[in-house]
Structure formats: structure tokens, C-alpha cells
mmCIF file of C-alpha atoms in Angstrom:
data_model
loop_
_atom_site.group_PDB
_atom_site.id
_atom_site.type_symbol
_atom_site.label_atom_id
_atom_site.label_comp_id
_atom_site.label_asym_id
_atom_site.label_seq_id
_atom_site.Cartn_x
_atom_site.Cartn_y
_atom_site.Cartn_z
ATOM 1 C CA MET A 1 -7.681 9.635 10.751
ATOM 2 C CA PHE A 2 -7.984 8.000 7.004
ATOM 3 C CA THR A 3 -3.946 8.422 5.936
ATOM 4 C CA THR A 4 -0.885 7.223 7.441
ATOM 5 C CA THR A 5 0.962 10.398 8.780
ATOM 6 C CA GLY A 6 -0.451 12.895 11.575
ATOM 7 C CA SER A 7 0.279 16.173 12.037
ATOM 8 C CA ARG A 8 3.779 16.634 12.976
ATOM 9 C CA GLY A 9 3.795 18.729 9.848
ATOM 10 C CA LEU A 10 7.391 18.918 8.118
ATOM 11 C CA TYR A 11 9.223 18.479 11.116
ATOM 12 C CA LYS A 12 12.610 16.184 10.360
ATOM 13 C CA ALA A 13 11.656 15.946 6.635
ATOM 14 C CA PRO A 14 14.111 18.852 5.332
ATOM 15 C CA LEU A 15 14.318 17.236 1.543
ATOM 16 C CA SER A 16 10.025 16.752 1.422
ATOM 17 C CA LYS A 17 9.736 20.541 2.387
ATOM 18 C CA SER A 18 11.942 21.802 -0.352
ATOM 19 C CA LEU A 19 10.422 19.775 -3.238
ATOM 20 C CA LEU A 20 7.397 20.905 -2.094
ATOM 21 C CA LEU A 21 8.149 24.441 -2.060
ATOM 22 C CA VAL A 22 10.327 24.796 -4.948
ATOM 23 C CA LEU A 23 8.304 22.433 -7.567
ATOM 24 C CA ASN A 24 5.281 24.021 -6.404
ATOM 25 C CA GLY A 25 6.551 27.373 -6.496
ATOM 26 C CA LEU A 26 7.965 26.727 -10.208
ATOM 27 C CA THR A 27 4.860 25.462 -11.523
ATOM 28 C CA VAL A 28 2.978 28.640 -10.057
ATOM 29 C CA MET A 29 5.850 30.410 -12.157
ATOM 30 C CA LEU A 30 5.612 29.152 -15.060
ATOM 31 C CA THR A 31 1.635 29.277 -14.855
ATOM 32 C CA LEU A 32 1.907 33.486 -14.452
ATOM 33 C CA LEU A 33 4.793 32.636 -17.879
ATOM 34 C CA PRO A 34 3.220 30.695 -20.414
ATOM 35 C CA GLN A 35 5.885 31.453 -22.471
ATOM 36 C CA TYR A 36 8.647 29.182 -20.932
ATOM 37 C CA GLN A 37 6.573 26.105 -20.661
ATOM 38 C CA GLN A 38 7.869 24.862 -23.547
ATOM 39 C CA LEU A 39 11.174 24.447 -22.086
ATOM 40 C CA PHE A 40 9.923 21.680 -19.277
ATOM 41 C CA VAL A 41 8.079 19.668 -21.967
ATOM 42 C CA TYR A 42 8.881 16.230 -21.546
ATOM 43 C CA ASN A 43 8.951 15.099 -25.020
ATOM 44 C CA LEU A 44 10.045 12.120 -26.321
ATOM 45 C CA HIS A 45 10.232 12.422 -29.679
ATOM 46 C CA ALA A 46 12.684 15.545 -29.164
ATOM 47 C CA VAL A 47 15.050 14.149 -27.043
ATOM 48 C CA THR A 48 15.907 10.715 -29.398
ATOM 49 C CA GLN A 49 14.884 12.614 -32.508
ATOM 50 C CA GLN A 50 16.545 15.936 -32.200
ATOM 51 C CA HIS A 51 19.113 14.962 -28.981
ATOM 52 C CA GLN A 52 17.984 17.603 -26.638
ATOM 53 C CA VAL A 53 18.987 15.573 -23.610
ATOM 54 C CA TRP A 54 18.200 18.357 -21.432
ATOM 55 C CA ARG A 55 14.639 18.220 -21.845
ATOM 56 C CA LEU A 56 15.335 14.513 -19.563
ATOM 57 C CA LEU A 57 15.818 17.414 -16.576
ATOM 58 C CA CYS A 58 13.812 20.354 -17.365
ATOM 59 C CA GLY A 59 10.951 18.176 -18.497
ATOM 60 C CA ARG A 60 10.913 15.371 -14.969
ATOM 61 C CA LEU A 61 11.076 18.214 -12.248
ATOM 62 C CA VAL A 62 8.455 20.488 -12.336
ATOM 63 C CA CYS A 63 4.175 19.609 -13.198
ATOM 64 C CA LEU A 64 3.123 21.754 -15.859
ATOM 65 C CA ASP A 65 -0.032 20.332 -14.673
ATOM 66 C CA VAL A 66 -1.399 22.078 -11.284
ATOM 67 C CA LYS A 67 -3.900 19.158 -10.784
ATOM 68 C CA ASP A 68 -0.744 16.523 -10.902
ATOM 69 C CA SER A 69 1.555 19.399 -8.855
ATOM 70 C CA PHE A 70 -1.083 19.338 -6.471
ATOM 71 C CA CYS A 71 -1.967 15.404 -6.236
ATOM 72 C CA SER A 72 1.913 15.032 -6.177
ATOM 73 C CA SER A 73 2.581 17.384 -3.556
ATOM 74 C CA LEU A 74 -0.454 15.548 -1.358
ATOM 75 C CA LEU A 75 1.837 12.689 -2.110
ATOM 76 C CA ILE A 76 5.289 13.668 -1.222
ATOM 77 C CA TYR A 77 2.866 15.107 1.756
ATOM 78 C CA ASN A 78 2.455 11.849 3.214
ATOM 79 C CA PHE A 79 5.463 10.275 1.928
ATOM 80 C CA ARG A 80 7.714 12.144 4.446
ATOM 81 C CA ILE A 81 7.365 9.238 6.494
ATOM 82 C CA PHE A 82 10.346 7.920 5.005
ATOM 83 C CA GLU A 83 12.666 10.314 5.296
ATOM 84 C CA ARG A 84 12.100 10.263 9.017
ATOM 85 C CA ARG A 85 12.362 6.758 9.153
ATOM 86 C CA PHE A 86 15.417 6.139 6.659
ATOM 87 C CA GLY A 87 16.812 9.942 6.822
ATOM 88 C CA THR A 88 17.460 12.196 4.354
ATOM 89 C CA ARG A 89 20.385 10.866 2.778
ATOM 90 C CA LYS A 90 18.974 7.601 1.762
ATOM 91 C CA PHE A 91 15.486 9.175 1.043
ATOM 92 C CA ALA A 92 17.300 11.232 -1.597
ATOM 93 C CA SER A 93 19.331 8.227 -2.512
ATOM 94 C CA PHE A 94 16.113 6.298 -3.313
ATOM 95 C CA LEU A 95 14.747 9.722 -5.231
ATOM 96 C CA LEU A 96 17.301 9.721 -7.215
ATOM 97 C CA GLY A 97 17.845 6.253 -8.083
ATOM 98 C CA THR A 98 14.609 5.832 -9.564
ATOM 99 C CA TRP A 99 14.504 9.076 -10.948
ATOM 100 C CA CYS A 100 17.163 7.808 -12.829
ATOM 101 C CA LEU A 101 15.800 4.591 -13.464
ATOM 102 C CA SER A 102 12.658 5.496 -14.098
ATOM 103 C CA ALA A 103 14.284 8.013 -17.326
ATOM 104 C CA LEU A 104 15.133 4.599 -18.858
ATOM 105 C CA VAL A 105 12.170 2.760 -18.173
ATOM 106 C CA ASP A 106 10.060 5.438 -19.899
ATOM 107 C CA PHE A 107 11.996 5.142 -23.311
ATOM 108 C CA LEU A 108 11.444 1.146 -22.926
ATOM 109 C CA LEU A 109 7.591 1.210 -22.196
ATOM 110 C CA ALA A 110 7.002 3.816 -25.177
ATOM 111 C CA GLN A 111 8.859 1.522 -27.417
ATOM 112 C CA ALA A 112 7.238 -1.566 -26.698
ATOM 113 C CA PHE A 113 3.480 0.381 -26.682
ATOM 114 C CA GLN A 114 4.841 1.581 -30.464
ATOM 115 C CA PHE A 115 5.414 -2.021 -31.241
ATOM 116 C CA LEU A 116 2.631 -3.527 -30.084
ATOM 117 C CA PHE A 117 0.031 -0.908 -30.954
ATOM 118 C CA ASP A 118 2.041 1.085 -33.662
ATOM 119 C CA TYR A 119 1.353 4.382 -32.028
ATOM 120 C CA GLU A 120 4.470 6.703 -30.894
ATOM 121 C CA VAL A 121 3.847 8.153 -27.604
ATOM 122 C CA GLU A 122 5.879 11.772 -28.637
ATOM 123 C CA GLU A 123 5.008 13.591 -25.138
ATOM 124 C CA LEU A 124 4.426 12.529 -21.363
ATOM 125 C CA PRO A 125 3.337 14.244 -18.174
ATOM 126 C CA ALA A 126 6.020 16.864 -17.154
ATOM 127 C CA GLY A 127 7.051 16.938 -13.666
ATOM 128 C CA LEU A 128 8.528 14.575 -10.805
ATOM 129 C CA LEU A 129 5.799 12.130 -11.318
ATOM 130 C CA ALA A 130 7.498 8.993 -11.873
ATOM 131 C CA PRO A 131 9.765 8.703 -8.543
ATOM 132 C CA VAL A 132 6.458 9.691 -5.995
ATOM 133 C CA PHE A 133 4.875 7.065 -7.652
ATOM 134 C CA SER A 134 7.825 4.651 -6.702
ATOM 135 C CA LEU A 135 7.034 5.391 -3.549
ATOM 136 C CA PHE A 136 4.193 3.535 -3.382
ATOM 137 C CA VAL A 137 6.791 0.018 -3.378
ATOM 138 C CA PRO A 138 7.715 1.177 0.217
ATOM 139 C CA PHE A 139 4.528 2.360 1.121
ATOM 140 C CA TYR A 140 2.707 -0.919 0.391
ATOM 141 C CA LEU A 141 5.769 -3.344 1.865
ATOM 142 C CA SER A 142 7.024 -1.613 4.601
ATOM 143 C CA ILE A 143 3.649 0.505 5.935
ATOM 144 C CA PRO A 144 1.079 -1.585 8.256
ATOM 145 C CA ARG A 145 -2.594 -1.800 7.076
ATOM 146 C CA MET A 146 -5.077 -0.770 9.937
ATOM 147 C CA PRO A 147 -8.429 -0.977 9.526
ATOM 148 C CA VAL A 148 -10.514 2.371 10.385
ATOM 149 C CA THR A 149 -14.345 2.259 9.403
ATOM 150 C CA GLN A 150 -16.402 0.409 7.190
ATOM 151 C CA VAL A 151 -18.618 1.688 4.114
ATOM 152 C CA LEU A 152 -22.016 -0.203 3.730
ATOM 153 C CA GLY A 153 -20.552 -2.829 5.878
ATOM 154 C CA HIS A 154 -18.544 -4.574 3.138
ATOM 155 C CA ILE A 155 -15.955 -1.926 2.369
ATOM 156 C CA GLN A 156 -13.136 -1.619 4.511
ATOM 157 C CA ILE A 157 -11.363 1.698 4.716
ATOM 158 C CA THR A 158 -7.778 1.586 6.554
ATOM 159 C CA ASN A 159 -5.566 4.140 7.368
ATOM 160 C CA LYS A 160 -3.746 3.918 3.847
ATOM 161 C CA SER A 161 -6.849 4.272 1.367
ATOM 162 C CA LEU A 162 -6.424 8.171 1.016
ATOM 163 C CA VAL A 163 -2.984 7.437 -0.337
ATOM 164 C CA TYR A 164 -4.219 5.163 -2.513
ATOM 165 C CA ILE A 165 -7.214 7.282 -3.997
ATOM 166 C CA VAL A 166 -5.008 9.950 -4.296
ATOM 167 C CA GLY A 167 -2.306 8.131 -6.608
ATOM 168 C CA LEU A 168 -5.897 6.939 -7.913
ATOM 169 C CA GLN A 169 -6.602 10.439 -8.965
ATOM 170 C CA LEU A 170 -2.730 11.175 -10.324
ATOM 171 C CA LEU A 171 -3.286 7.977 -12.243
ATOM 172 C CA THR A 172 -6.333 9.096 -14.195
ATOM 173 C CA SER A 173 -5.416 12.655 -14.607
ATOM 174 C CA SER A 174 -3.929 11.935 -17.980
ATOM 175 C CA PRO A 175 -3.885 9.761 -21.343
ATOM 176 C CA PHE A 176 -0.328 8.427 -20.418
ATOM 177 C CA MET A 177 -0.186 9.105 -16.727
ATOM 178 C CA TRP A 178 -0.129 4.979 -16.821
ATOM 179 C CA LEU A 179 3.231 4.614 -18.398
ATOM 180 C CA LEU A 180 4.713 6.662 -16.012
ATOM 181 C CA ALA A 181 3.319 5.151 -12.879
ATOM 182 C CA LEU A 182 4.345 1.566 -14.805
ATOM 183 C CA SER A 183 7.588 2.928 -14.820
ATOM 184 C CA GLY A 184 7.845 4.167 -11.171
ATOM 185 C CA LEU A 185 6.750 1.358 -9.902
ATOM 186 C CA ILE A 186 9.071 -0.886 -11.815
ATOM 187 C CA SER A 187 12.374 1.074 -10.759
ATOM 188 C CA GLY A 188 11.010 1.330 -7.336
ATOM 189 C CA GLY A 189 10.736 -1.797 -7.300
ATOM 190 C CA LEU A 190 14.034 -2.344 -8.905
ATOM 191 C CA TYR A 191 15.654 -0.177 -6.595
ATOM 192 C CA HIS A 192 13.789 -1.341 -3.502
ATOM 193 C CA SER A 193 15.001 -4.740 -3.917
ATOM 194 C CA ASN A 194 18.856 -3.587 -4.563
ATOM 195 C CA PHE A 195 18.437 -5.414 -8.087
ATOM 196 C CA LEU A 196 21.886 -5.447 -9.613
ATOM 197 C CA ARG A 197 23.380 -3.722 -6.299
ATOM 198 C CA LEU A 198 21.465 -0.485 -7.511
ATOM 199 C CA GLN A 199 21.407 1.221 -4.190
ATOM 200 C CA LYS A 200 25.487 0.544 -4.556
ATOM 201 C CA ILE A 201 25.051 2.581 -7.572
ATOM 202 C CA LEU A 202 22.512 4.963 -7.689
ATOM 203 C CA PHE A 203 23.230 7.207 -4.693
ATOM 204 C CA VAL A 204 23.384 10.609 -2.983
ATOM 205 C CA PRO A 205 27.507 11.014 -2.287
ATOM 206 C CA ALA A 206 28.340 11.324 1.584
ATOM 207 C CA TRP A 207 30.167 15.065 0.636
ATOM 208 C CA VAL A 208 26.615 16.135 -1.482
ATOM 209 C CA SER A 209 25.026 15.462 1.850
ATOM 210 C CA ARG A 210 27.386 17.263 3.861
ATOM 211 C CA ILE A 211 27.165 20.048 1.603
ATOM 212 C CA GLY A 212 22.827 19.778 2.218
ATOM 213 C CA ARG A 213 23.100 19.598 5.770
ATOM 214 C CA TYR A 214 24.655 22.719 5.815
ATOM 215 C CA ILE A 215 23.718 25.109 3.395
ATOM 216 C CA LEU A 216 20.460 23.984 1.953
ATOM 217 C CA GLU A 217 18.972 22.105 5.589
ATOM 218 C CA PRO A 218 18.672 25.485 7.776
ATOM 219 C CA LEU A 219 16.610 27.103 5.009
ATOM 220 C CA PHE A 220 13.681 24.175 5.035
ATOM 221 C CA SER A 221 13.853 22.589 8.313
ATOM 222 C CA SER A 222 11.141 22.678 10.325
ATOM 223 C CA SER A 223 11.156 23.295 13.738
ATOM 224 C CA GLN A 224 9.805 21.098 16.448
ATOM 225 C CA PRO A 225 5.892 20.777 16.254
ATOM 226 C CA SER A 226 3.730 22.125 18.621
ATOM 227 C CA SER A 227 1.756 19.464 20.142
ATOM 228 C CA GLU A 228 4.919 18.385 22.157
ATOM 229 C CA THR A 229 4.153 21.415 24.383
ATOM 230 C CA PRO A 230 2.165 21.584 27.599
ATOM 231 C CA LEU A 231 -1.568 22.949 26.890
ATOM 232 C CA GLY A 232 -1.334 25.550 29.345
ATOM 233 C CA MET A 233 2.291 27.224 27.684
ATOM 234 C CA GLY A 234 0.607 30.012 25.739
ATOM 235 C CA ALA A 235 -0.796 28.055 23.298
ATOM 236 C CA THR A 236 -4.075 29.149 20.481
ATOM 237 C CA LEU A 237 -7.009 27.966 20.612
ATOM 238 C CA ASP A 238 -6.220 26.202 17.666
ATOM 239 C CA ILE A 239 -2.920 24.155 18.124
ATOM 240 C CA GLN A 240 -5.206 23.096 21.286
ATOM 241 C CA ARG A 241 -8.156 21.771 19.251
ATOM 242 C CA GLN A 242 -5.595 20.032 16.827
ATOM 243 C CA GLN A 243 -4.025 18.457 19.811
ATOM 244 C CA ARG A 244 -7.102 17.256 21.378
ATOM 245 C CA MET A 245 -8.184 15.690 17.792
ATOM 246 C CA ASP A 246 -4.621 14.095 17.597
ATOM 247 C CA LEU A 247 -4.876 12.572 21.202
ATOM 248 C CA LEU A 248 -8.706 11.446 19.759
ATOM 249 C CA ASP A 249 -7.173 10.135 16.742
ATOM 250 C CA GLN A 250 -4.188 8.268 18.407
ATOM 251 C CA GLN A 251 -6.527 6.637 21.511
ATOM 252 C CA LEU A 252 -8.565 5.559 18.511
ATOM 253 C CA LEU A 253 -6.038 3.388 16.418
ATOM 254 C CA LEU A 254 -4.662 1.946 19.862
ATOM 255 C CA ALA A 255 -8.360 0.948 20.834
ATOM 256 C CA GLN A 256 -9.108 -0.881 16.948
ATOM 257 C CA TYR A 257 -5.419 -2.513 17.412
ATOM 258 C CA ASN A 258 -6.245 -3.687 20.764
ATOM 259 C CA GLU A 259 -9.170 -5.249 19.819
ATOM 260 C CA ALA A 260 -8.064 -6.951 16.993
ATOM 261 C CA ARG A 261 -5.375 -8.295 18.615
ATOM 262 C CA ARG A 262 -7.797 -9.141 20.789
ATOM 263 C CA ASN A 263 -9.813 -10.722 18.345
ATOM 264 C CA ALA A 264 -6.382 -12.514 16.789
ATOM 265 C CA ARG A 265 -5.957 -13.770 20.390
ATOM 266 C CA HIS A 266 -9.208 -15.405 20.869
ATOM 267 C CA GLN A 267 -9.024 -17.121 17.381
ATOM 268 C CA PRO A 268 -8.671 -20.825 17.263
ATOM 269 C CA GLN A 269 -5.517 -21.849 15.535
ATOM 270 C CA ALA A 270 -6.246 -24.596 12.517
ATOM 271 C CA GLY A 271 -4.853 -28.259 12.536
ATOM 272 C CA LEU A 272 -5.567 -31.422 15.073
ATOM 273 C CA LEU A 273 -3.782 -30.184 17.475
ATOM 274 C CA GLN A 274 -4.034 -26.785 19.389
ATOM 275 C CA TRP A 275 -0.028 -25.764 19.575
ATOM 276 C CA THR A 276 -0.648 -22.620 21.406
ATOM 277 C CA ARG A 277 -1.974 -24.839 24.503
ATOM 278 C CA LEU A 278 1.029 -26.740 24.563
ATOM 279 C CA PHE A 279 3.271 -24.271 23.946
ATOM 280 C CA PRO A 280 2.193 -20.767 25.083
ATOM 281 C CA SER A 281 3.371 -17.452 23.159
ATOM 282 C CA LEU A 282 6.262 -15.523 24.734
ATOM 283 C CA ARG A 283 4.580 -12.818 25.973
ATOM 284 C CA HIS A 284 2.192 -14.961 27.940
ATOM 285 C CA ARG A 285 5.579 -17.273 29.395
ATOM 286 C CA GLY A 286 7.006 -13.567 30.433
ATOM 287 C CA GLN A 287 4.057 -12.492 32.616
ATOM 288 C CA ASN A 288 5.476 -14.425 35.917
ATOM 289 C CA GLY A 289 9.490 -13.403 34.874
ATOM 290 C CA PRO A 290 10.634 -9.843 35.482
ATOM 291 C CA PRO A 291 9.112 -7.080 33.777
ATOM 292 C CA MET A 292 11.165 -6.351 30.262
ATOM 293 C CA GLN A 293 13.051 -2.979 30.501
ATOM 294 C CA PRO A 294 12.161 -0.425 27.893
ATOM 295 C CA ARG A 295 15.795 1.593 28.268
ATOM 296 C CA PRO A 296 17.624 0.537 25.010
ATOM 297 C CA GLN A 297 14.267 0.963 23.258
ATOM 298 C CA VAL A 298 13.570 4.243 24.766
ATOM 299 C CA ALA A 299 16.840 5.614 23.811
ATOM 300 C CA ARG A 300 17.179 4.194 20.107
ATOM 301 C CA LEU A 301 13.465 5.920 19.559
ATOM 302 C CA VAL A 302 14.916 8.928 20.803
ATOM 303 C CA GLU A 303 17.774 8.788 18.855
ATOM 304 C CA MET A 304 15.278 8.944 15.699
ATOM 305 C CA GLY A 305 14.299 12.119 16.611
ATOM 306 C CA PHE A 306 10.767 11.038 18.795
ATOM 307 C CA SER A 307 10.612 12.297 22.147
ATOM 308 C CA ARG A 308 11.114 10.615 25.142
ATOM 309 C CA ILE A 309 7.126 11.034 26.638
ATOM 310 C CA ASP A 310 6.046 9.378 22.862
ATOM 311 C CA ALA A 311 8.719 6.779 22.911
ATOM 312 C CA LEU A 312 7.622 5.221 26.024
ATOM 313 C CA GLU A 313 3.823 5.655 25.299
ATOM 314 C CA ALA A 314 4.203 3.961 22.088
ATOM 315 C CA LEU A 315 6.390 0.901 23.510
ATOM 316 C CA ARG A 316 3.937 0.695 26.465
ATOM 317 C CA ALA A 317 1.158 0.296 23.775
ATOM 318 C CA SER A 318 3.068 -2.503 21.873
ATOM 319 C CA ASN A 319 4.047 -4.171 24.524
ATOM 320 C CA ASN A 320 7.855 -2.887 23.982
ATOM 321 C CA ASP A 321 7.880 -4.164 20.844
ATOM 322 C CA ILE A 322 10.457 -1.557 18.966
ATOM 323 C CA ASN A 323 9.372 -2.160 15.477
ATOM 324 C CA MET A 324 5.165 -1.767 16.398
ATOM 325 C CA ALA A 325 5.942 1.503 18.317
ATOM 326 C CA THR A 326 8.454 2.471 15.487
ATOM 327 C CA ASN A 327 5.514 1.961 12.644
ATOM 328 C CA PHE A 328 2.841 3.520 15.671
ATOM 329 C CA LEU A 329 5.229 6.603 15.659
ATOM 330 C CA LEU A 330 5.730 7.529 12.413
ATOM 331 C CA GLN A 331 2.114 7.060 11.357
ATOM 332 C CA HIS A 332 1.208 10.085 14.108
#
């Protein structure tokens, strides 16, 4: 209930699934074969002084620490919503762009730290960490924050709180993890804002995307989740229980959202004149007119991979607001 994603698993997220399986598999393999771990150490001193450029590839892909691998996997699993929203190619382009940018920013931050504190940073935590931290930029900017509950009457828990807690746990796992986190946030901000047209320079070519679609996607694609099948069609007891939990979660979120909308609607507008009385909102103006036809919105949501039933329910709950309905579907 605290996360921004539901229990639809890795459906329509083959790249996220491949990252989880391959990178975690390599982490387990290196844990069992410690004599090969030296090849995957992210050693800045070896890159600059001994010209071991290959460490930029090996040292920035596979986590050598199991805790880092676990936390980054949780974040990748939650951030799979961006692969569903933007598509696999754009999601891969974002990871590629931030991976390349963060390699440069890592060295710049290490040099700045040495200049300020007279301390040379020789090694950094290994793994796909900076691109994972860079995904917090679109997560903060594009995922709506919805209150879930309150702790001690003052601390508000939202649907994004758990993701930030996992990111904080990853941030505090090693002494220089903050450098990779700062590098990832800077890289994510630059790429997300298309600074210097970076999205036109660092991207996954179409021919690479086609190769991945025909070769890799059949290996890592997931089947349609069972939550969209009827309960009486041979579903197991665990699936039925999970479906009921998801339904209660959606109903609770919708109730909280509607309550927040009603509270915001009843709050008086500041100022000398009550402009809402003089100029009623478009929603109230359209109540006496013909009802809106959600057919184009439904078709658009179906093209994005959602079922027609879910699309109709989301549009009905959001009063045919396509953006709000999309956010709601991506969160479940």
C-alpha cells in the first residue's frame, strides 16, 4: 500500500526483468567465486593511473555487496512503471544516458572532493547504482504523491514513502555511496531536462531496439497478470487472496483521493472576491450538458497496455481525466 506500484509484477517491463535477473545472478555468482571479484571493483585510481578503462564497464554494472544488490533491485522493481509509461526503448535510453553521464560526473565529484578535503577517492561502490539513483528525478517530478496514513498524528506517510526509505538505506550502505547518489541525481536531472539536447545524443538506436525486441524480449517478457482473469476460472486460493487485497487497496486509494478532492473543493479561495462563484469550474459547467464520451481516452489507455475494464474504471474514477487515470493505472 505504501509503494507506487501494484502487484502486476513485471508485465510489460522486459528490460527491468532482465536487469533484475542478470545483475542479481552475477552478484550471486561473484559471491560464490570471490577470486573474480577484483575484476568488478570500481577503482578510480586504476582507471586514471593505470588506464584500466574496462573497469568503467565492469565496475559500474554488477554489485559486489549483497545489500546494495538487494536495495537497488527493490528500486528497479518500483521504477519499472517508467518502462510501462514511456516504453522499453525510452527507458533504456534514459538508463544509458545517465550511465554515461554519471561516469563523467563521478570523476568530477571525486576530483572536487580531493581538492576541497585533500583526500583521494580511490574506490567507489560497484554496481548499476548511479542510474538507479537518477530514476529518482522522474519519480519525484512525474509520480503524484497521495497520502496514505499518518504516524504520531503529524508524520504523513504517502504512496512514495517506502521508495524513499529504500533509497535512503542504499545511500547509507557505504561511506562514498553519497557520491554516486549525487552523481546519479545530477545525471538524471541533466538528461530529464534534455540539457544540451542530451536525449538526441545519448539514446538507444532503433536497430538495437529491434534486435532486443526479437531476441531478448521473448526471453524476459512476462505473461499477462492473473489479476485480470475472473476469480472463478481456476484461480488458486493465493491468487484470489492477492486479488482481494489489490481490490481493497484500490478502493482505499480511491476513497482517499475522492475525500481529498472534496476537501479541496470546499476550501474557500483566498482573496477579496470568490472567483469560484463568479466563474464555476468546467466540471460544474458540464453537469447540465451532454456527458463526455471517454472512447478516445479508453482507446489510448488500451494502446498503452491496460485492459479495457481497468481503463473504464480509472476514467470513471477520475471523471475522464486521461492524465489522472494513467497515473492511477500505473500505480496499480
